[in-house]
Amino acid sequence: MSYAPKPEAIPPGLINLYSDTQTKPTPGMREAIARAEVGDEQRGEDPTINTLCARVADLLGKEAAMFLPSGTMCNEIALLVHCRPGDEVIGASDCHILVAEGGAPAALASVLVTPLRSVRGLFTPADVEAAIRPPSRYAPRTRLLAAEQTANMGGGTVWPVAQLNEVADTAKRHGLATHLDGARLMNAVVASGVPAAEHAKGFDTAWIDFTKGLGAPVGAVLAGSLALIGEAWRWKQRLGGAFRQGGICAAGCLYALDHHVERLAEDHAHARLLVAGLAQLPGIAVETPETNLVFFDVSGTGMTAEAFCVALEAEGVRMGAMGRTRVRACTHLDVTERDMRTALGAVERVLAAVRRAA
Ligand SMILES: *Cc1c(COP(=O)(O)O)cnc(C)c1O
């Protein structure tokens, strides 16, 4: 996975399936942002942020919530609040906390993250049970269970809500705290028809991201008990995550809650369309999509994921290499059904060129 900034501008007309973070705010969202009432958030005086936090706390069934610049900061502040240095966090081996936050669990919270073997990002109560160390002066204290809904590297998979609550309950029975990374929780809500609070029920802290499928430019909201969010505020302040007139950003998030949740179903339909087309192409092995993330393996073409993505970009479509031969395409607000057909045409041209060269 490479997040290196590309110096060149994005070519005009590029169909950008690199991530669902690639959306630009819509005219309606920009209008809401322009109209936002604002104040000093650090002093609790930004009315738009206060409204957003109350709405997300309610949505997730928690007492309180806090606005933060990013989902990464939600995860890291949760680790800081739940754990002490030397504690152990358990989570799926390819979870975002472990693979995509720059080593922050070690650098900031001084915790170990022990990877759990998972199937498409999901693990079982037995896996949790087996990973929890008995209290001992030799062993690190297993302190926190972290789960992702949807599981990003798992394939955008949706935990069945019963299994999600069972792993959380297992952790709780052993005295662990629980944290839900809900970067794409609303995709799971739309795909499953189960309300967000049901997904978050077994978790002490949970958050949603507004810059993924929800299409806002900035912001994520972390929710939990009043006590935990109070403690989280100390870390927000310490890390420089407090806003001033951040209602400018929160207005985009409120707009997304009102206008961009139900439409996630369109992204899921586009993902299915893309997969149906890819499944017909020689050398490509697709994973069944559950939400807006499409993963496929290109080893059958003889190409690496990186080479495939470079060739595909030359054909006007950007996807991401997520491993040696695994490619990810994300559908989102800024791509259409027609873009899916165009993208499939581009993939066909890449494959035809490889066959000609062989
Ligand atoms: C994107 C993502 C994050 C981090 O969110 P940012 O807003 O990009 O910091 C955390 N967890 C998962 C599963 C993600 O996909």
PDB file of C-alpha atoms in Angstrom, residues 25-37 247-248 251-252 255 259:
ATOM      1  CA  PRO A  25     -17.715  18.243  -1.683  1.00  0.00           C
ATOM      2  CA  THR A  26     -20.895  18.621  -3.741  1.00  0.00           C
ATOM      3  CA  PRO A  27     -22.408  22.071  -4.451  1.00  0.00           C
ATOM      4  CA  GLY A  28     -25.078  21.403  -1.789  1.00  0.00           C
ATOM      5  CA  MET A  29     -22.435  20.485   0.770  1.00  0.00           C
ATOM      6  CA  ARG A  30     -20.362  23.555  -0.084  1.00  0.00           C
ATOM      7  CA  GLU A  31     -23.441  25.702   0.437  1.00  0.00           C
ATOM      8  CA  ALA A  32     -24.063  24.142   3.849  1.00  0.00           C
ATOM      9  CA  ILE A  33     -20.402  24.747   4.712  1.00  0.00           C
ATOM     10  CA  ALA A  34     -20.639  28.385   3.658  1.00  0.00           C
ATOM     11  CA  ARG A  35     -23.729  28.933   5.807  1.00  0.00           C
ATOM     12  CA  ALA A  36     -22.335  27.217   8.929  1.00  0.00           C
ATOM     13  CA  GLU A  37     -22.697  28.932  12.291  1.00  0.00           C
ATOM     14  CA  GLY A 247     -18.145  24.229  12.397  1.00  0.00           C
ATOM     15  CA  ILE A 248     -17.053  24.966   8.825  1.00  0.00           C
ATOM     16  CA  ALA A 251     -21.420  21.479   8.521  1.00  0.00           C
ATOM     17  CA  GLY A 252     -20.167  19.235   5.709  1.00  0.00           C
ATOM     18  CA  TYR A 255     -24.951  17.584   5.345  1.00  0.00           C
ATOM     19  CA  HIS A 259     -27.978  13.443   2.194  1.00  0.00           C
TER      20      HIS A 259
END
